[in-house]
Coordinates of C-alpha atoms in Angstrom, one line a residue:
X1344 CA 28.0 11.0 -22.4
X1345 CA 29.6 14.2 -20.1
X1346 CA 28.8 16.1 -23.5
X1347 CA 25.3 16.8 -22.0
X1348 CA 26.3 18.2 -18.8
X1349 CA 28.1 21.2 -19.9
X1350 CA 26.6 24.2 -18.4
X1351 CA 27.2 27.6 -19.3
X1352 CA 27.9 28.8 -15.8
X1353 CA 27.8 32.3 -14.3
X1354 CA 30.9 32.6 -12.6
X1355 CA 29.8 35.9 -11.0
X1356 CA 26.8 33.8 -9.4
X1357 CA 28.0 32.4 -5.5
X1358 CA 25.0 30.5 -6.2
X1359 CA 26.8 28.1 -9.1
X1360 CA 25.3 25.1 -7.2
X1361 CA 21.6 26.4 -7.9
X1362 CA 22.7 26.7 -11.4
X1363 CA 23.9 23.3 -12.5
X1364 CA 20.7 22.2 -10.0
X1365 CA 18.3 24.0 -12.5
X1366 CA 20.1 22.8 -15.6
X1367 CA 20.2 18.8 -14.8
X1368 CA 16.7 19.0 -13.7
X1369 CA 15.7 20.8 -17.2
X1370 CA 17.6 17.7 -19.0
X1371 CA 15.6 15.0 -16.6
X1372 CA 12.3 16.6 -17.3
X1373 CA 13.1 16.9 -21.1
X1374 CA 14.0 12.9 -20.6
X1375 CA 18.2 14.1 -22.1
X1376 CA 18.6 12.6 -19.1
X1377 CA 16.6 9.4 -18.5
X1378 CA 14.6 7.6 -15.6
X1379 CA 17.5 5.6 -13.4
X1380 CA 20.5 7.2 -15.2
X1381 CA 23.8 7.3 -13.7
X1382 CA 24.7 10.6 -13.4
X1383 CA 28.5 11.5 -13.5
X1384 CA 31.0 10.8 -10.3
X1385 CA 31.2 14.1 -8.2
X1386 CA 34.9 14.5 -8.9
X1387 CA 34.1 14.1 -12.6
X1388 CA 31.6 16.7 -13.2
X1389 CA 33.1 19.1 -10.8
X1390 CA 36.5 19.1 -13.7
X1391 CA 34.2 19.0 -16.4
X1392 CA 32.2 22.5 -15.1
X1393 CA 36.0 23.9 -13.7
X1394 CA 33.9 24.0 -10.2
X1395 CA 34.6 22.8 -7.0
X1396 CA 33.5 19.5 -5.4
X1397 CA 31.2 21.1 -2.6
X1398 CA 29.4 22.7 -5.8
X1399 CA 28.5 19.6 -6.8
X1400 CA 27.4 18.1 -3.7
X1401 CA 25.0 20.7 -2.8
X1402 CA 23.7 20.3 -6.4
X1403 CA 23.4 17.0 -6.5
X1404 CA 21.6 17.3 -2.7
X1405 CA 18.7 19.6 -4.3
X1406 CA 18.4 17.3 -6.5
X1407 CA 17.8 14.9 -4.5
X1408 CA 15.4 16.7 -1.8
X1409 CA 13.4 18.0 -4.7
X1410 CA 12.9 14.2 -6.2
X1411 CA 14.8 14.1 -9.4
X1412 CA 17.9 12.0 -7.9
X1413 CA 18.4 9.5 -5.5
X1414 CA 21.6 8.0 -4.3
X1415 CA 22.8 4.2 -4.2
X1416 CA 24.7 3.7 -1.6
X1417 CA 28.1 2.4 -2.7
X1418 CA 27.4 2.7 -6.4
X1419 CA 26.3 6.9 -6.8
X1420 CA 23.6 9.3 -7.7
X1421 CA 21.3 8.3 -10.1
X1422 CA 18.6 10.7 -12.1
X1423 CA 15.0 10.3 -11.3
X1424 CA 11.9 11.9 -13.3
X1425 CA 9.9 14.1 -11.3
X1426 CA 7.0 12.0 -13.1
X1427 CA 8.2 8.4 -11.7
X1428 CA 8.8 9.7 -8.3
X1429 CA 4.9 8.2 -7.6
X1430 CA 3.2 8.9 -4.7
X1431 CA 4.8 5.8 -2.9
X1432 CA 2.6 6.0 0.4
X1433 CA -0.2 5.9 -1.9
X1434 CA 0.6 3.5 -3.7
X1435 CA 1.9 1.1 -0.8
X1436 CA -1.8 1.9 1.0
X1437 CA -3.6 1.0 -2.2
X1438 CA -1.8 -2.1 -2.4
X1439 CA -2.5 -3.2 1.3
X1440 CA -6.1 -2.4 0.5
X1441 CA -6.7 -4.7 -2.3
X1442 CA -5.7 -7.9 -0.1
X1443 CA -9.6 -8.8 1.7
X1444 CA -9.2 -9.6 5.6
X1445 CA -10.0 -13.1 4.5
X1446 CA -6.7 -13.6 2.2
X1447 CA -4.6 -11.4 5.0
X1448 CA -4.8 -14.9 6.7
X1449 CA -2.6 -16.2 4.4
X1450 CA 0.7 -13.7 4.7
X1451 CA 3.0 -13.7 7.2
X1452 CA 2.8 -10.2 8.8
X1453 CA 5.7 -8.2 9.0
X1454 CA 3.8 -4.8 8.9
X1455 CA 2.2 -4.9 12.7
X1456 CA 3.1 -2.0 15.2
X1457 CA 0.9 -3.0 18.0
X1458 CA 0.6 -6.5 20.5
X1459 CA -1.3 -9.2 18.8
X1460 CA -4.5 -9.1 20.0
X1461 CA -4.3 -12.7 20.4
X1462 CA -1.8 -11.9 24.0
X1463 CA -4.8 -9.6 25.3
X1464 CA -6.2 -11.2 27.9
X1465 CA -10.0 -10.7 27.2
X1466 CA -11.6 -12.7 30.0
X1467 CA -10.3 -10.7 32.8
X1468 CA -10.6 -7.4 31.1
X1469 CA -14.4 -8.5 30.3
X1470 CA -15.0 -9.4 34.0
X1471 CA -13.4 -6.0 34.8
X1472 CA -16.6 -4.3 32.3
X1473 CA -19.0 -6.1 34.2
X1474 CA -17.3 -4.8 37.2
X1475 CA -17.6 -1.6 36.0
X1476 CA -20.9 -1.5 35.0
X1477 CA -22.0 -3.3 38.0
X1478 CA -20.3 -0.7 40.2
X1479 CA -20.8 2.8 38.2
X1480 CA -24.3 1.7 36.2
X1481 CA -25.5 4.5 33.6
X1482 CA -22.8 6.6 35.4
X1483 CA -20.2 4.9 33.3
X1484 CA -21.7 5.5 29.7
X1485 CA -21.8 9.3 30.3
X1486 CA -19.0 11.6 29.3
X1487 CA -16.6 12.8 32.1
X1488 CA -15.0 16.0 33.0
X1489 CA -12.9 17.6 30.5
X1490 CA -9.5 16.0 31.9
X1491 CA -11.1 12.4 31.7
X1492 CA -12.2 10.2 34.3
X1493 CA -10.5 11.3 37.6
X1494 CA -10.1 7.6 38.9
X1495 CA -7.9 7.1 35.5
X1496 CA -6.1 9.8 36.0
X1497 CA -5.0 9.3 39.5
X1498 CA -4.1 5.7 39.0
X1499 CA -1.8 7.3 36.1
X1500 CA -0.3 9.2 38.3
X1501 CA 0.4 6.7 41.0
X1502 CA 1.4 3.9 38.9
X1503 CA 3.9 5.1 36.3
X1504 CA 4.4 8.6 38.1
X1505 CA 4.9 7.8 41.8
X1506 CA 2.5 10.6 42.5
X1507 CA 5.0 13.3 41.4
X1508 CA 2.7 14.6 38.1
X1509 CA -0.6 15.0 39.8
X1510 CA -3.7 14.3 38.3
X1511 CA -5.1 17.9 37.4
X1512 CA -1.9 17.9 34.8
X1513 CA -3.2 14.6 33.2
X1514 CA -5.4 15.1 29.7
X1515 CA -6.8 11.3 28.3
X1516 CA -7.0 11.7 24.6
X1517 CA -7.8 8.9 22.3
X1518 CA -4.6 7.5 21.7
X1519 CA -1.1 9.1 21.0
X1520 CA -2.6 10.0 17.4
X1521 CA -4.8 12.2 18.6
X1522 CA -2.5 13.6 20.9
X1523 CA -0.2 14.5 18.8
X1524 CA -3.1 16.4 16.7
X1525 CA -4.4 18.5 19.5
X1526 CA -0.8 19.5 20.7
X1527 CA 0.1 20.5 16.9
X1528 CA -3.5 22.7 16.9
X1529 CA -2.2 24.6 20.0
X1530 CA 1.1 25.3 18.9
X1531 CA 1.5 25.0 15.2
X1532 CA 0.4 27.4 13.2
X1533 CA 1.0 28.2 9.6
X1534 CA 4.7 28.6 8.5
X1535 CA 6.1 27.9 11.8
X1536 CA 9.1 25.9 12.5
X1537 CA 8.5 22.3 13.8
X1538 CA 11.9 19.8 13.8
X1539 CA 10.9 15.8 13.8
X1540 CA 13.8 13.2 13.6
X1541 CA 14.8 11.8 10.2
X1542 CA 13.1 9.5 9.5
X1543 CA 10.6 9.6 11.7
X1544 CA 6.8 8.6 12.7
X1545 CA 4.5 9.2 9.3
X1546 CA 1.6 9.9 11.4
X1547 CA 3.4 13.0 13.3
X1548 CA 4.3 13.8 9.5
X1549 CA 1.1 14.3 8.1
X1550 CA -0.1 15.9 11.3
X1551 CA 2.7 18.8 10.5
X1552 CA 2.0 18.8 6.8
X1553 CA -1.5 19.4 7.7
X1554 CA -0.7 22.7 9.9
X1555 CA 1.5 23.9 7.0
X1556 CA 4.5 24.2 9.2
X1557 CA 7.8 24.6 8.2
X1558 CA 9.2 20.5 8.9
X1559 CA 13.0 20.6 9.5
X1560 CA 14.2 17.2 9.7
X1561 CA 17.2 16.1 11.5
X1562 CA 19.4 13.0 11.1
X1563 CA 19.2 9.9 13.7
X1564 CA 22.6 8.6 14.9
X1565 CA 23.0 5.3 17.2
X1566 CA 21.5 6.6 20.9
X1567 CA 19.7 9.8 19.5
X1568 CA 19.0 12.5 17.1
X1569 CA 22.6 14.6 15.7
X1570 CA 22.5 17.0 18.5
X1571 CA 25.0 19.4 16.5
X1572 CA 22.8 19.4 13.5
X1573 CA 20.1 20.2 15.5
X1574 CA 21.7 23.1 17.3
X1575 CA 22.4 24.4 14.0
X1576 CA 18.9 24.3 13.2
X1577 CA 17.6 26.1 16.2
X1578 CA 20.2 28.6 16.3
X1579 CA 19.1 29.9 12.7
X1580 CA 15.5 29.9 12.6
X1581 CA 12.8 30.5 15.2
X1582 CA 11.5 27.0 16.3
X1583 CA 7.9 25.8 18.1
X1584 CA 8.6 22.6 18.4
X1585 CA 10.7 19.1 18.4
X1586 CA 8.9 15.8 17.9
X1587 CA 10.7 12.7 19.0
X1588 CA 10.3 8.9 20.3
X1589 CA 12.4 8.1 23.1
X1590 CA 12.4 4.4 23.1
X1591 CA 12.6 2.2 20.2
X1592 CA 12.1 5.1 17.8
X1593 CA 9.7 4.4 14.7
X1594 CA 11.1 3.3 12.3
X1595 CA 14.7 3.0 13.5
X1596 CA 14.2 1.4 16.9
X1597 CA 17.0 3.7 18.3
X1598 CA 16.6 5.0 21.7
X1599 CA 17.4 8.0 23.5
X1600 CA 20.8 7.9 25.8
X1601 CA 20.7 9.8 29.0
X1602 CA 23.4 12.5 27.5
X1603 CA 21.7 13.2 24.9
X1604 CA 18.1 13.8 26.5
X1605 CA 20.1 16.1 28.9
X1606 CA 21.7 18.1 25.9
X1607 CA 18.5 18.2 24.0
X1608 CA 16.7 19.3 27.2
X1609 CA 19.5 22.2 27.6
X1610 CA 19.0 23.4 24.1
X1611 CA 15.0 23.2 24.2
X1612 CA 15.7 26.0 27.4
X1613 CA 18.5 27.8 25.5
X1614 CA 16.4 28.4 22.3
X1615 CA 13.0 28.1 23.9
X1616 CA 11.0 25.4 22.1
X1617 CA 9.2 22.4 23.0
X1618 CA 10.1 19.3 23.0
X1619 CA 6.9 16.8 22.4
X1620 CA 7.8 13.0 23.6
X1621 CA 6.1 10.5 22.3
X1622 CA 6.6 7.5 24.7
X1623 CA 6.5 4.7 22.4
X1624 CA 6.5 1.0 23.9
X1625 CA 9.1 1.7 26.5
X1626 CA 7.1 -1.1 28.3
X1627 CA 8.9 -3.6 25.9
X1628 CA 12.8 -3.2 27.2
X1629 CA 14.2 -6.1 26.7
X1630 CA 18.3 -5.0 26.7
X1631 CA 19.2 -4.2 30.6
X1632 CA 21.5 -1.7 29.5
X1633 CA 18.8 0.3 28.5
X1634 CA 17.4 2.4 31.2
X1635 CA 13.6 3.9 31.3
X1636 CA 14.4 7.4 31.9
X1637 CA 11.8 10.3 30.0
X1638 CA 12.6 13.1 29.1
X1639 CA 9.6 14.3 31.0
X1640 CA 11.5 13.1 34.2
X1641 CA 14.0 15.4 33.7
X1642 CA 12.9 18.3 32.3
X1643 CA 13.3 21.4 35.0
X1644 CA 11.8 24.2 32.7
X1645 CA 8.6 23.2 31.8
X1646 CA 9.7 22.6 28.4
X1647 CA 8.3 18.8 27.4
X1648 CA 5.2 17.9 26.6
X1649 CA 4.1 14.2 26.8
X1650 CA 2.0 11.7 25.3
X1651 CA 1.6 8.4 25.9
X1652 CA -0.3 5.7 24.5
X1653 CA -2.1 2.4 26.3
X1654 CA -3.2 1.5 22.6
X1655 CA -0.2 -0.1 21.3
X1656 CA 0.7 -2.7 24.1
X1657 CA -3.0 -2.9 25.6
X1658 CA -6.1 -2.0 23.7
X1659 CA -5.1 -1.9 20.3
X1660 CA -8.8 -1.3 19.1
X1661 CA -10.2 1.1 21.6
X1662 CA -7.8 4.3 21.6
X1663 CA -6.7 5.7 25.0
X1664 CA -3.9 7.8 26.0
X1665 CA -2.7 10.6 28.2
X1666 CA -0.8 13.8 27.8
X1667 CA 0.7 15.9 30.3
X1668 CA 1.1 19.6 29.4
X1669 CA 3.5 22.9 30.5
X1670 CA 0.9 24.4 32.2
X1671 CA 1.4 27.5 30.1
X1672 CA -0.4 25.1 27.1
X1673 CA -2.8 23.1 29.5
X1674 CA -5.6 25.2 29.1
X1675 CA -5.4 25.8 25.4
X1676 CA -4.4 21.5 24.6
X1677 CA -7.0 21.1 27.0
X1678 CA -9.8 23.4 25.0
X1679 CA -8.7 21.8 21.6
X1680 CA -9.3 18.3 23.0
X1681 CA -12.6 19.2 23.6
X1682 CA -13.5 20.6 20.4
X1683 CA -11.9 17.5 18.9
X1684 CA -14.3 14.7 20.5
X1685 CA -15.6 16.2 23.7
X1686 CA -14.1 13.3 25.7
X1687 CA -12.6 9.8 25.3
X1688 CA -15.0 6.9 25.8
X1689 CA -16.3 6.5 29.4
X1690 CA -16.6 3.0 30.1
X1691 CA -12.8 2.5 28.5
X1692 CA -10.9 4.7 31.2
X1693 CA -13.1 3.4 34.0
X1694 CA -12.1 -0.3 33.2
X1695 CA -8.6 0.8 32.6
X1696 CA -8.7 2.5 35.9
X1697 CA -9.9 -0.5 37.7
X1698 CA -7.3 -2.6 35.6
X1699 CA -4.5 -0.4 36.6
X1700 CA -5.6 -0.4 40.6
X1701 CA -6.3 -3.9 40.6
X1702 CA -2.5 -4.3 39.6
X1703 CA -3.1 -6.4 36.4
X1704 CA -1.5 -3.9 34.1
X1705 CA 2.0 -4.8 35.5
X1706 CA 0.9 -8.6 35.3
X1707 CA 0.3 -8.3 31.6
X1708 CA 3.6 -6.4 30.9
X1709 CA 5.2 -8.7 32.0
X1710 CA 3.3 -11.8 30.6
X1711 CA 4.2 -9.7 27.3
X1712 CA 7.7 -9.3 27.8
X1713 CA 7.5 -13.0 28.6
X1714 CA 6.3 -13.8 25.3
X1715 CA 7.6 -11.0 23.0
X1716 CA 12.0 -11.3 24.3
X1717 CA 12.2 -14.8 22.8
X1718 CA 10.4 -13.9 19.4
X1719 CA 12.7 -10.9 19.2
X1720 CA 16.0 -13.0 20.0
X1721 CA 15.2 -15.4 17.3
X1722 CA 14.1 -12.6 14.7
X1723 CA 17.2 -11.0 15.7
X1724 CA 19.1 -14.5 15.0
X1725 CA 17.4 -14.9 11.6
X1726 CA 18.1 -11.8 10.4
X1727 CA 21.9 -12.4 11.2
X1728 CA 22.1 -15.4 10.0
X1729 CA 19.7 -15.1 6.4
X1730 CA 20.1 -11.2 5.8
X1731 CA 23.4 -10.7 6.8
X1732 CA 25.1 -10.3 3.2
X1733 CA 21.9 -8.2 2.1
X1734 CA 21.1 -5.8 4.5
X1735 CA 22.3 -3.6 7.5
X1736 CA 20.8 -3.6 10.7
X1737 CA 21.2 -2.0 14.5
X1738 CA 19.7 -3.9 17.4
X1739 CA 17.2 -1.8 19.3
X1740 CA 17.2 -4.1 22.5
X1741 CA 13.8 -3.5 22.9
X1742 CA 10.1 -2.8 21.0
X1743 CA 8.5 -4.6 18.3
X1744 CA 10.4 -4.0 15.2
X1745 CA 13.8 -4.2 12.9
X1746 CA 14.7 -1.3 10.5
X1747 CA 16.8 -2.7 7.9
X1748 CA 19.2 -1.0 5.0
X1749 CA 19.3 -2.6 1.8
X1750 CA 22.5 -3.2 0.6
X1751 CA 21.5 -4.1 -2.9
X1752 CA 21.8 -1.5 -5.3
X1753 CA 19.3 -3.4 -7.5
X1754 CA 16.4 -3.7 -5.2
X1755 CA 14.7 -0.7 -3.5
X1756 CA 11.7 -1.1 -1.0
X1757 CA 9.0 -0.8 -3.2
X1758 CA 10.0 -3.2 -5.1
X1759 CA 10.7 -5.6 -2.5
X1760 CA 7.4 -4.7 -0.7
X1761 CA 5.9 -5.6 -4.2
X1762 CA 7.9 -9.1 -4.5
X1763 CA 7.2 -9.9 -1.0
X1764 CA 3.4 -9.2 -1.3
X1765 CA 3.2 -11.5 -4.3
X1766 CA 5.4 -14.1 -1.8
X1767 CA 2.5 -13.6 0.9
X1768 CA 4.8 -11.4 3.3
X1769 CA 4.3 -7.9 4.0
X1770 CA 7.0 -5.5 5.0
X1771 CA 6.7 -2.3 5.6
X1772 CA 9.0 0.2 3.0
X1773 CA 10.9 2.8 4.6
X1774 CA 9.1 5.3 1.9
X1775 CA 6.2 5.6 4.7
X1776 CA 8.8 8.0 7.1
X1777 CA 10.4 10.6 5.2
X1778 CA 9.1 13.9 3.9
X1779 CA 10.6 12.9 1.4
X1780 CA 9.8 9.0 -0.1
X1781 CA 12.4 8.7 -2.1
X1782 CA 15.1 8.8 0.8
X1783 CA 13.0 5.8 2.0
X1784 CA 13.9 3.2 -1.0
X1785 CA 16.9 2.0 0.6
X1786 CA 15.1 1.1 4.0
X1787 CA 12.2 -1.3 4.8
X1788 CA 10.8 -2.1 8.6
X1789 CA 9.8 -5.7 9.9
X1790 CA 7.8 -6.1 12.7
X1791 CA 7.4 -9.2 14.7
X1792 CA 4.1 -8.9 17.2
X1793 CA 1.9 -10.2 14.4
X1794 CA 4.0 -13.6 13.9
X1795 CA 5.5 -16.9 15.5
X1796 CA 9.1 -18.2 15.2
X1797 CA 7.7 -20.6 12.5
X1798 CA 6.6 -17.4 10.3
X1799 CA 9.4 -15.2 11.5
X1800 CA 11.5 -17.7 9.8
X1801 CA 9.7 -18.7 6.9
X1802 CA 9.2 -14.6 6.3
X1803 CA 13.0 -13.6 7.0
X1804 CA 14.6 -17.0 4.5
X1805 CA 12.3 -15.8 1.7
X1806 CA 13.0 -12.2 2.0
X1807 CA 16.8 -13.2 1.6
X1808 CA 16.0 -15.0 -1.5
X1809 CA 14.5 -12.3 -2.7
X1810 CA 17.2 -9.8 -1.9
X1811 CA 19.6 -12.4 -3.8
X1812 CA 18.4 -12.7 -6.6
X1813 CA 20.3 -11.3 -9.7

């Protein structure tokens, strides 16, 4: 009943949004208001309080970034108790946890970011560590110097850098993980500004959090972050830093167009931040209108710093990555690298020197791509054909994974995560990359590197029978 929302405004107040924000919350925590309730149309309550419409918007936004609403797409704003907004990421890692690695057998694996382990070809990488150790002996157990092995490094620069980087502005960290850790310790401090797509990379997330920065998020739109959001952003508030995946962002699998990168790089000069690039399996293209252009490779003013990881297409299990620095941060990434784990394991970044030189890193790219563009056609197919009426979907052209929108307003992804698990499929909810969860519950991910056509059907036709069901 509209009875309960009259509010006893303060028409003096500019603020009337802030108002009607504090009073709806005080009826949801006092349950006048209960769990899942509809809560009135925007047009309606903006009569019923004699306010305008934008009033009502911008209450019923806090209401939702604070976690006492969340909207339905297509169907409105509904109330949400501060103590049923769970801790979701929680919750979805306890559940994972309670499935043994013997019963994992038995689901079909939708929740995999990185090449199956079964594509790694371990005979030639274990002839290369007898190489190695045959070559280098006790040499190549012992740590290296601070940048990492200087064989590695070189090779890096050659191969995926045509010699333009050089190899004293190459750092190997242990994966893009710790990269991103060791660049936030160098530049992040407490209450600084840091901007990170929305949604984004939970990992990057937590690494903010954990600085106590200041997390501006921005909205993604088909071929990049909103650029004029953004600018709005940077023009009002003093910012360190912009994290961002340029290829086959995670979770949305958007990537970068060449305008965009140019206009962010522009800004990033303007206003005088940083823009960190994580380089996330741009080795998987699999659309030839997509063309492999960093931002590093543009940037003119010093301004990107870049990470890149071998784990997630190469060595899942041993981390290794690189990071090239501004070389007014070198020094200081450099120093917290080092007080982070001294150096990245010895024997790994020799073999993957020897690897890269002997020219069977290109070999097994493409043996992947070989392998992984079919899967993704037919996933892509599948989801077309089964989902099509459920969900809402843009093709990345390239990577490992689908982001889907749920277009049932009965079903969010926890509870299809939930129905799935007890189906023995696992999906990833999109909970896991927002700062806040609850924007999450209409998205969920699917990944296909774990899983064959036979799965990737049998996986996708139950999910829709799920999502159908009344």
């Amino acid at each position: 009943m509209l009875e309960k929302y009259i509010i006893n405004l303060n028409k003096e107040d500019k603020f009337k949004y802030i108002q009607i924000y504090n009073n709806i919350r005080r009826l949801i925590e006092e349950n006048k208001i209960k769990d899942n309730e509809k809560l009135p149309s925007i047009r309606k309550l903006s009569k019923l309080l004699d306010v305008n419409t934008i009033t009502i918007i911008n209450a019923y936004k806090k209401l939702q970034t604070s976690g006492y609403a969340m909207q339905k797409v297509g169907s409105g704003t509904y109330a949400k108790r501060k103590d049923s907004v769970r801790n979701l990421r929680k919750e979805y890692s306890m559940a994972l946890k309670r499935i043994s690695k013997e019963n994992m057998k038995k689901y079909i694996d939708f929740i995999g970011e990185t090449a199956c382990g079964d594509m790694f070809p371990v005979k030639s990488f274990k002839n290369i560590l007898n190489e190695v150790l045959d070559r280098d002996g006790q040499e190549a157990l012992v740590y290296q110097e601070a940048l990492g092995y200087e064989g590695l490094r070189k090779h890096i620069d050659d191969v995926f850098w045509k010699s333009k980087i050089g190899k004293d502005n190459i750092l190997i960290v242990s994966g893009a993980q710790q990269g991103i850790d060791i660049i936030s310790k160098a530049l992040v401090n407490i209450n600084d500004n840091v901007m990170v797509e929305n949604p984004t990379y939970s990992g990057a997330l937590s690494v903010f959090k954990s600085r106590r920065a200041n997390i501006f998020e921005i909205p993604m739109e088909k071929d990049g972050v909103d650029i004029k959001a953004l600018e709005k952003i940077v023009k009002k508030n003093n910012i360190k830093c912009f994290y961002t995946m340029s290829y086959f962002q995670n979770p949305t699998g958007i990537s970068y167009s060449l305008k965009k990168k140019k206009e962010l790089l522009n800004l990033a000069n303007i206003y005088d931040f940083y823009i960190i690039e994580d380089d996330y399996l741009s080795e998987l293209i699999y659309d030839k209108d997509i063309e492999y252009v960093t931002f590093k490779s543009l940037d003119r003013n010093d301004k990107v710093i870049y990470i890149k990881s071998f784990s997630k297409v190469f060595l899942p299990g041993i981390r290794i990555g690189y990071v090239i620095s501004p070389g007014e941060l070198k020094e200081t990434i450099k120093n917290y690298k080092i007080n982070t784990d001294i150096s990245t394991s010895s024997l790994m970044q020799r073999a993957l020197d020897l690897y890269l030189s002997k020219g069977l890193w290109v070999e097994y790219i493409n043996y992947l791509n070989s392998i992984y563009l079919p899967r993704y056609k037919y996933a892509k197919e599948c989801i077309k054909n089964f989902l099509k009426d459920t969900v809402e979907f843009n093709d990345p052209g390239g990577g490992l994974h689908f982001y889907l929108k749920i277009k049932n307003n009965n079903i969010d992804s926890m509870k299809l995560f939930h129905l799935c698990k007890d189906n023995k499929i696992l999906i990833t909810p999109g909970v896991l990359f927002y700062k806040n969860q609850v924007e999450g519950l209409n998205y969920f991910r699917i990944g296909f590197s774990e899983t064959d056509e036979k799965d990737i059907f049998r996986g996708i036709t139950a999910i829709s029978d799920i999502l159908n069901m009344k």
